[in-house]
Structures are given as C-alpha cells and as structure tokens.
Amino acid sequence: MRTFAYSRAESPQGAVAAGGRFIAGGTNLLDLMRLEVETPERLVDISRLDLARIEERADGGLTIGALVPNSDLAADARVIERYEVLSRALLAGASGQLRNKATTGGNLLQRTRCYYFYDTAARCNKRAPGSGCDAREGFNRIHAILGTSDQCIATHPGDMPVAMQALDAVIVTLTPGGDRRRLPISDFYRLPGNTPQVETALKPGELITHVELPAPVPGARHLYRKVRDRASYAFALVSLAGVVRMEGGRIASAALAFGGLAPRPWRDPAVEAALVGKAPTAEAFADAAEALLKDARGFGHNDFKLPLARRVLIAALRDLTA
C-alpha cells in the first residue's frame, strides 16, 4: 500500500471541500489500496458524519443515510415489513462481520470483482484505460453477458443495489459546489462503452448522503433469489430482485432487476412489459425470458449464464405470482 494523507470530515460540506477519496467502512477500498489497484493520495474519513439514520418520508417511503450499516438496514423493522426484497438482498451478501462494517453508500460504489481488474499484471481497461481486456479471452466464468462492450465485460458485484433497482431508489448527493442532486438509480450506473473506468454518474468529489425509497407498492409480493457457487460469502452468478403485484388473476405491475449478468444492476423495461396485463402462464414467462436475453452474449466460460438466467427468472415468476 502506498502512503497517503488522511483527514477526518466534521460535516458533509467539509468532506466534499477536502478534495480526497471518501472512506467509511472501507470494506472494498482498503482491499484495492493494499493491491495498489487504487492509489489515492488523500483519504477523507466520513465515518463520524451524521448520516447513519433511517427516517420516515411523508409519502410512506424511507430515507436511508449513506452511513447506515448493511446489518442495521437489513434488520430494520420497516425495511423488513415494507421492502422485504431489500432486507433479503442485504442478508445474501458478504458475511455478518462485513455487513456490520459496510455502509449503504459504500455498497452502492463497490468496484467489480473481475480477476483481471484485481491483478495489476493483467490488462484491464477499467484499471488502465487503453491497455486491453484480458477477461474477454481469459477465464471469464463470473463475467457479464448483458451490457458489455469491446472494452470491458466485468460484472457488477452487488446485492443491495439490485434490490434498490427494483424499488426505484433515488440517490441523493452533495456536490463540491454545494448543490444537492437526486439521481434515480436507473441513471446512477454507467455501462462500460468506451469508458469502462467511469462506473457511475458521480462527479469528482461528489458525496452520497442518502438513499430515498419511494412508498412500497401495496399488495405486492417481494422476492430475492441468488444463485452462487456456495451457500454464503459468494458473489451471484445470477440474482433476481422481484416486486410483483397481482390483480384479478393477472400481473398488474412488475419490477424485476438482475445481478450477476451485467456491468450494472440490470433492469429491462421490455421484460416487465412482456408480463404486465398477462395471466401468469408458462408462455408469458417464456416471453419475459426471451426479452431478457435477446441481446445476451456469452464469452466461453460464462455461456452457462444464458440458460441459468432463463431458469432463475421463470422459477422466480412462478413464486411471485403463485
């Protein structure tokens, strides 16, 4: 690990004015610094800021501070009652010890777990733009099949952001200029394109302060399903966060987000459009799977994700509409 300057912020405004990388739990950033994948010159400690509360919103939703630990968020009675998919997604991630330390804001900003991104001897356009992508022709079992580019096929590693995608979360930030921004999570993450090193819509020095969850969908059923190599402490090969409401024997609304398939939490309106207004039949479920995978592409070792994603979606829809 290279040397760096350190300061502790006393306020959100002081944090953005300090001009460094923010650190709270550090469960991802410190690993990257040890490997010298990331070498920030200054760390700004935001762990003492008053951003660790979960508060009611007038519309029936919740505001979640960026420093709320994952374990506290998963265990909050309001989250369990109104946003079961979020609680389940959080409990499916990492380990109990890490969930106690990891924060809501940090979880949103996890970097990819691509083997070649972590190996500084390998070519990686995300780590060193223009160097190439060894994953495309290398061992790519955990890599993406949707939303990739010639520059990068890395997969977003999170569980919590997948659930928040299905819940239409809004990310609230503070810019270095002192402005507040509200970013729908659908606009927060970037696909790699020709700039895989740019993963989010955050500006340099911009600080996540809160996440807003809108009021829950009345009468909807929630589900989080995660397929992984072992029962705990493993990233998703395919995951699905689903919020579905039935009415009169038909699917009245559907919000479906996927993990393990793309460089960002993946939500495709065409998948939901294939279901809304339809009876929960095998034909409707197959149409949704076709919509999900119409542009999917495997790279060899991860070809198995195409049939696996289809099976996960169909099985989840059976449970959500039962």
mmCIF file with all atom_site columns, N, CA and C in Angstrom, residues 24-49:
data_model
loop_
_atom_site.group_PDB
_atom_site.id
_atom_site.type_symbol
_atom_site.label_atom_id
_atom_site.label_alt_id
_atom_site.label_comp_id
_atom_site.label_asym_id
_atom_site.label_entity_id
_atom_site.label_seq_id
_atom_site.pdbx_PDB_ins_code
_atom_site.Cartn_x
_atom_site.Cartn_y
_atom_site.Cartn_z
_atom_site.occupancy
_atom_site.B_iso_or_equiv
_atom_site.pdbx_formal_charge
_atom_site.auth_seq_id
_atom_site.auth_comp_id
_atom_site.auth_asym_id
_atom_site.auth_atom_id
_atom_site.pdbx_PDB_model_num
ATOM 1  N N  . ALA A 1 24 ? -15.388 5.159  4.622  1.00 0.00 ? 24 ALA A N  1
ATOM 2  C CA . ALA A 1 24 ? -16.251 4.952  5.791  1.00 0.00 ? 24 ALA A CA 1
ATOM 3  C C  . ALA A 1 24 ? -15.930 3.572  6.353  1.00 0.00 ? 24 ALA A C  1
ATOM 4  N N  . GLY A 1 25 ? -16.653 2.539  5.903  1.00 0.00 ? 25 GLY A N  1
ATOM 5  C CA . GLY A 1 25 ? -16.308 1.179  6.329  1.00 0.00 ? 25 GLY A CA 1
ATOM 6  C C  . GLY A 1 25 ? -15.015 0.686  5.700  1.00 0.00 ? 25 GLY A C  1
ATOM 7  N N  . GLY A 1 26 ? -14.790 1.069  4.443  1.00 0.00 ? 26 GLY A N  1
ATOM 8  C CA . GLY A 1 26 ? -13.547 0.709  3.760  1.00 0.00 ? 26 GLY A CA 1
ATOM 9  C C  . GLY A 1 26 ? -13.455 -0.748 3.340  1.00 0.00 ? 26 GLY A C  1
ATOM 10 N N  . THR A 1 27 ? -14.576 -1.479 3.341  1.00 0.00 ? 27 THR A N  1
ATOM 11 C CA . THR A 1 27 ? -14.506 -2.923 3.096  1.00 0.00 ? 27 THR A CA 1
ATOM 12 C C  . THR A 1 27 ? -14.072 -3.265 1.674  1.00 0.00 ? 27 THR A C  1
ATOM 13 N N  . ASN A 1 28 ? -14.231 -2.343 0.730  1.00 0.00 ? 28 ASN A N  1
ATOM 14 C CA . ASN A 1 28 ? -13.768 -2.577 -0.635 1.00 0.00 ? 28 ASN A CA 1
ATOM 15 C C  . ASN A 1 28 ? -12.532 -1.738 -0.948 1.00 0.00 ? 28 ASN A C  1
ATOM 16 N N  . LEU A 1 29 ? -12.547 -0.475 -0.558 1.00 0.00 ? 29 LEU A N  1
ATOM 17 C CA . LEU A 1 29 ? -11.453 0.430  -0.898 1.00 0.00 ? 29 LEU A CA 1
ATOM 18 C C  . LEU A 1 29 ? -10.122 -0.020 -0.309 1.00 0.00 ? 29 LEU A C  1
ATOM 19 N N  . LEU A 1 30 ? -10.107 -0.467 0.933  1.00 0.00 ? 30 LEU A N  1
ATOM 20 C CA . LEU A 1 30 ? -8.844  -0.874 1.545  1.00 0.00 ? 30 LEU A CA 1
ATOM 21 C C  . LEU A 1 30 ? -8.230  -2.077 0.844  1.00 0.00 ? 30 LEU A C  1
ATOM 22 N N  . ASP A 1 31 ? -9.068  -3.020 0.401  1.00 0.00 ? 31 ASP A N  1
ATOM 23 C CA . ASP A 1 31 ? -8.549  -4.148 -0.378 1.00 0.00 ? 31 ASP A CA 1
ATOM 24 C C  . ASP A 1 31 ? -7.861  -3.648 -1.647 1.00 0.00 ? 31 ASP A C  1
ATOM 25 N N  . LEU A 1 32 ? -8.508  -2.706 -2.327 1.00 0.00 ? 32 LEU A N  1
ATOM 26 C CA . LEU A 1 32 ? -7.948  -2.187 -3.578 1.00 0.00 ? 32 LEU A CA 1
ATOM 27 C C  . LEU A 1 32 ? -6.665  -1.411 -3.330 1.00 0.00 ? 32 LEU A C  1
ATOM 28 N N  . MET A 1 33 ? -6.579  -0.739 -2.206 1.00 0.00 ? 33 MET A N  1
ATOM 29 C CA . MET A 1 33 ? -5.359  0.000  -1.879 1.00 0.00 ? 33 MET A CA 1
ATOM 30 C C  . MET A 1 33 ? -4.218  -0.944 -1.529 1.00 0.00 ? 33 MET A C  1
ATOM 31 N N  . ARG A 1 34 ? -4.508  -2.018 -0.826 1.00 0.00 ? 34 ARG A N  1
ATOM 32 C CA . ARG A 1 34 ? -3.452  -2.982 -0.492 1.00 0.00 ? 34 ARG A CA 1
ATOM 33 C C  . ARG A 1 34 ? -2.829  -3.578 -1.749 1.00 0.00 ? 34 ARG A C  1
ATOM 34 N N  . LEU A 1 35 ? -3.667  -3.818 -2.753 1.00 0.00 ? 35 LEU A N  1
ATOM 35 C CA . LEU A 1 35 ? -3.180  -4.399 -4.001 1.00 0.00 ? 35 LEU A CA 1
ATOM 36 C C  . LEU A 1 35 ? -2.640  -3.347 -4.956 1.00 0.00 ? 35 LEU A C  1
ATOM 37 N N  . GLU A 1 36 ? -2.750  -2.086 -4.578 1.00 0.00 ? 36 GLU A N  1
ATOM 38 C CA . GLU A 1 36 ? -2.348  -0.951 -5.400 1.00 0.00 ? 36 GLU A CA 1
ATOM 39 C C  . GLU A 1 36 ? -3.111  -0.889 -6.719 1.00 0.00 ? 36 GLU A C  1
ATOM 40 N N  . VAL A 1 37 ? -4.340  -1.416 -6.687 1.00 0.00 ? 37 VAL A N  1
ATOM 41 C CA . VAL A 1 37 ? -5.262  -1.195 -7.801 1.00 0.00 ? 37 VAL A CA 1
ATOM 42 C C  . VAL A 1 37 ? -5.745  0.251  -7.759 1.00 0.00 ? 37 VAL A C  1
ATOM 43 N N  . GLU A 1 38 ? -5.972  0.747  -6.560 1.00 0.00 ? 38 GLU A N  1
ATOM 44 C CA . GLU A 1 38 ? -6.281  2.152  -6.362 1.00 0.00 ? 38 GLU A CA 1
ATOM 45 C C  . GLU A 1 38 ? -5.226  2.758  -5.442 1.00 0.00 ? 38 GLU A C  1
ATOM 46 N N  . THR A 1 39 ? -4.772  3.960  -5.783 1.00 0.00 ? 39 THR A N  1
ATOM 47 C CA . THR A 1 39 ? -3.697  4.604  -5.016 1.00 0.00 ? 39 THR A CA 1
ATOM 48 C C  . THR A 1 39 ? -4.060  6.056  -4.732 1.00 0.00 ? 39 THR A C  1
ATOM 49 N N  . PRO A 1 40 ? -5.104  6.302  -3.937 1.00 0.00 ? 40 PRO A N  1
ATOM 50 C CA . PRO A 1 40 ? -5.484  7.691  -3.655 1.00 0.00 ? 40 PRO A CA 1
ATOM 51 C C  . PRO A 1 40 ? -4.399  8.416  -2.859 1.00 0.00 ? 40 PRO A C  1
ATOM 52 N N  . GLU A 1 41 ? -4.237  9.688  -3.144 1.00 0.00 ? 41 GLU A N  1
ATOM 53 C CA . GLU A 1 41 ? -3.248  10.491 -2.424 1.00 0.00 ? 41 GLU A CA 1
ATOM 54 C C  . GLU A 1 41 ? -3.782  10.983 -1.082 1.00 0.00 ? 41 GLU A C  1
ATOM 55 N N  . ARG A 1 42 ? -5.116  11.090 -0.973 1.00 0.00 ? 42 ARG A N  1
ATOM 56 C CA . ARG A 1 42 ? -5.720  11.557 0.270  1.00 0.00 ? 42 ARG A CA 1
ATOM 57 C C  . ARG A 1 42 ? -7.003  10.787 0.550  1.00 0.00 ? 42 ARG A C  1
ATOM 58 N N  . LEU A 1 43 ? -7.171  10.355 1.803  1.00 0.00 ? 43 LEU A N  1
ATOM 59 C CA . LEU A 1 43 ? -8.419  9.750  2.256  1.00 0.00 ? 43 LEU A CA 1
ATOM 60 C C  . LEU A 1 43 ? -9.117  10.721 3.198  1.00 0.00 ? 43 LEU A C  1
ATOM 61 N N  . VAL A 1 44 ? -10.417 10.879 2.977  1.00 0.00 ? 44 VAL A N  1
ATOM 62 C CA . VAL A 1 44 ? -11.242 11.726 3.838  1.00 0.00 ? 44 VAL A CA 1
ATOM 63 C C  . VAL A 1 44 ? -12.207 10.812 4.583  1.00 0.00 ? 44 VAL A C  1
ATOM 64 N N  . ASP A 1 45 ? -12.028 10.708 5.886  1.00 0.00 ? 45 ASP A N  1
ATOM 65 C CA . ASP A 1 45 ? -12.822 9.825  6.734  1.00 0.00 ? 45 ASP A CA 1
ATOM 66 C C  . ASP A 1 45 ? -14.182 10.479 7.000  1.00 0.00 ? 45 ASP A C  1
ATOM 67 N N  . ILE A 1 46 ? -15.240 9.851  6.516  1.00 0.00 ? 46 ILE A N  1
ATOM 68 C CA . ILE A 1 46 ? -16.593 10.387 6.718  1.00 0.00 ? 46 ILE A CA 1
ATOM 69 C C  . ILE A 1 46 ? -17.382 9.561  7.728  1.00 0.00 ? 46 ILE A C  1
ATOM 70 N N  . SER A 1 47 ? -16.726 8.643  8.408  1.00 0.00 ? 47 SER A N  1
ATOM 71 C CA . SER A 1 47 ? -17.437 7.678  9.246  1.00 0.00 ? 47 SER A CA 1
ATOM 72 C C  . SER A 1 47 ? -18.123 8.310  10.456 1.00 0.00 ? 47 SER A C  1
ATOM 73 N N  . ARG A 1 48 ? -17.718 9.550  10.844 1.00 0.00 ? 48 ARG A N  1
ATOM 74 C CA . ARG A 1 48 ? -18.328 10.193 12.010 1.00 0.00 ? 48 ARG A CA 1
ATOM 75 C C  . ARG A 1 48 ? -19.468 11.146 11.630 1.00 0.00 ? 48 ARG A C  1
ATOM 76 N N  . LEU A 1 49 ? -19.768 11.264 10.362 1.00 0.00 ? 49 LEU A N  1
ATOM 77 C CA . LEU A 1 49 ? -20.830 12.183 9.947  1.00 0.00 ? 49 LEU A CA 1
ATOM 78 C C  . LEU A 1 49 ? -22.199 11.661 10.377 1.00 0.00 ? 49 LEU A C  1
#
